[in-house]
Structures are given as structure tokens and as C-alpha cells.
PDB file of C-alpha atoms in Angstrom:
ATOM      1  CA  MET A  28      45.385  11.872  71.104  1.00 71.00           C
ATOM      2  CA  ASN A  29      46.688   7.758  71.006  1.00 86.00           C
ATOM      3  CA  LEU A  30      50.559   6.667  70.442  1.00 86.00           C
ATOM      4  CA  LYS A  31      49.957   6.027  66.756  1.00 88.00           C
ATOM      5  CA  ASP A  32      48.501   9.457  65.819  1.00 89.00           C
ATOM      6  CA  PHE A  33      51.285  10.898  67.396  1.00 87.00           C
ATOM      7  CA  TRP A  34      53.654   8.749  65.984  1.00 86.00           C
ATOM      8  CA  ASN A  35      51.876   9.535  62.678  1.00 88.00           C
ATOM      9  CA  SER A  36      51.962  13.208  63.449  1.00 90.00           C
ATOM     10  CA  TYR A  37      55.681  13.718  64.611  1.00 92.00           C
ATOM     11  CA  LYS A  38      57.528  10.967  63.066  1.00 92.00           C
ATOM     12  CA  GLY A  39      59.831  13.175  61.105  1.00 93.00           C
ATOM     13  CA  ALA A  40      60.554  15.285  64.273  1.00 94.00           C
ATOM     14  CA  ILE A  41      61.400  12.409  66.024  1.00 92.00           C
ATOM     15  CA  ILE A  42      63.546  10.761  63.585  1.00 94.00           C
ATOM     16  CA  GLY A  43      65.311  13.918  63.277  1.00 94.00           C
ATOM     17  CA  ILE A  44      66.166  14.526  66.540  1.00 94.00           C
ATOM     18  CA  MET A  45      67.220  10.571  67.246  1.00 94.00           C
ATOM     19  CA  ILE A  46      69.731  11.328  64.261  1.00 92.00           C
ATOM     20  CA  ALA A  47      70.819  14.404  65.827  1.00 91.00           C
ATOM     21  CA  ILE A  48      71.466  12.618  69.453  1.00 93.00           C
ATOM     22  CA  LEU A  49      73.440   9.944  67.485  1.00 91.00           C
ATOM     23  CA  ILE A  50      75.613  12.371  65.474  1.00 88.00           C
ATOM     24  CA  LEU A  51      76.370  14.390  68.914  1.00 87.00           C
ATOM     25  CA  ILE A  52      77.201  11.340  70.764  1.00 91.00           C
ATOM     26  CA  THR A  53      79.377  10.017  68.324  1.00 90.00           C
ATOM     27  CA  ARG A  54      81.025  13.176  67.421  1.00 86.00           C
ATOM     28  CA  LEU A  55      80.340  13.015  63.939  1.00 87.00           C
ATOM     29  CA  HIS A  56      79.655  16.536  64.012  1.00 85.00           C
ATOM     30  CA  ASP A  57      83.388  17.475  63.923  1.00 88.00           C
ATOM     31  CA  LEU A  58      83.646  15.314  60.865  1.00 90.00           C
ATOM     32  CA  ILE A  59      80.602  16.485  59.168  1.00 90.00           C
ATOM     33  CA  LEU A  60      81.631  20.510  59.657  1.00 91.00           C
ATOM     34  CA  ALA A  61      85.396  19.659  58.412  1.00 93.00           C
ATOM     35  CA  ILE A  62      83.922  18.269  55.305  1.00 94.00           C
ATOM     36  CA  ILE A  63      81.642  21.193  54.932  1.00 95.00           C
ATOM     37  CA  VAL A  64      84.789  23.448  55.153  1.00 95.00           C
ATOM     38  CA  LEU A  65      86.565  21.521  52.869  1.00 96.00           C
ATOM     39  CA  VAL A  66      84.116  21.320  50.181  1.00 96.00           C
ATOM     40  CA  LEU A  67      82.851  25.174  50.582  1.00 96.00           C
ATOM     41  CA  GLY A  68      87.011  25.947  50.135  1.00 95.00           C
ATOM     42  CA  ALA A  69      87.355  24.178  46.992  1.00 96.00           C
ATOM     43  CA  LEU A  70      84.244  25.736  45.441  1.00 95.00           C
ATOM     44  CA  LEU A  71      85.594  28.919  46.564  1.00 95.00           C
ATOM     45  CA  GLY A  72      88.773  28.168  45.096  1.00 93.00           C
ATOM     46  CA  ASN A  73      87.306  27.162  41.571  1.00 94.00           C
ATOM     47  CA  TYR A  74      85.041  30.395  41.420  1.00 94.00           C
ATOM     48  CA  VAL A  75      88.473  32.403  42.208  1.00 92.00           C
ATOM     49  CA  GLN A  76      90.043  30.671  39.412  1.00 93.00           C
ATOM     50  CA  GLN A  77      87.438  30.739  37.011  1.00 93.00           C
ATOM     51  CA  ASN A  78      86.793  34.541  37.561  1.00 92.00           C
ATOM     52  CA  LYS A  79      90.056  35.956  38.433  1.00 91.00           C
ATOM     53  CA  GLU A  80      89.617  39.165  36.803  1.00 91.00           C
ATOM     54  CA  GLU A  81      86.729  39.848  38.754  1.00 92.00           C
ATOM     55  CA  VAL A  82      87.451  38.957  41.869  1.00 89.00           C
ATOM     56  CA  LYS A  83      90.734  41.233  41.633  1.00 90.00           C
ATOM     57  CA  ALA A  84      88.314  43.956  40.604  1.00 91.00           C
ATOM     58  CA  LYS A  85      86.178  43.254  43.409  1.00 90.00           C
ATOM     59  CA  LEU A  86      89.076  42.801  46.101  1.00 90.00           C
ATOM     60  CA  LYS A  87      90.571  46.194  44.941  1.00 91.00           C
ATOM     61  CA  LYS A  88      87.350  48.235  45.120  1.00 91.00           C
ATOM     62  CA  TRP A  89      86.504  46.811  48.394  1.00 91.00           C
ATOM     63  CA  ILE A  90      90.207  47.491  49.628  1.00 92.00           C
ATOM     64  CA  ASP A  91      89.893  51.043  48.338  1.00 91.00           C
ATOM     65  CA  LYS A  92      86.720  51.396  50.522  1.00 88.00           C
ATOM     66  CA  MET A  93      88.717  50.896  53.499  1.00 84.00           C
TER      67      MET A  93
END
């Protein structure tokens, strides 16, 4: 297997590794994690607001099990 065949077979993995290394070196993973947590919090808050009664019932049932 020559270099061109290797590159064609594994270029996605190689590019992914390079991007992961760049993210780790520049500490962007902290920012990405913070953005993900913010988005998940917003989605959870919106779900709870839209389904108040259902969430109350599920929480009450969960608390009663404890």
C-alpha cells in the first residue's frame, strides 16, 4: 500500500485526529462543552415550561418511589 492509497483510505480519520488535536491544544473543548451545557439547559427548561403538569406528575411519582 503506497501513501496515496493510505491517504484515500484513512483521510477522514486523519483529518478528525488533526481537528481533535487542534481543539485540545487550544482548549476549545472547554468552550464547546460550555455551549453544549447551555443548549441542553435551554432545551430542558423549554420542555419543562411546555409540559408543566406532566413533569410535576413524573417528579411526584419519582419522589414517592424514594
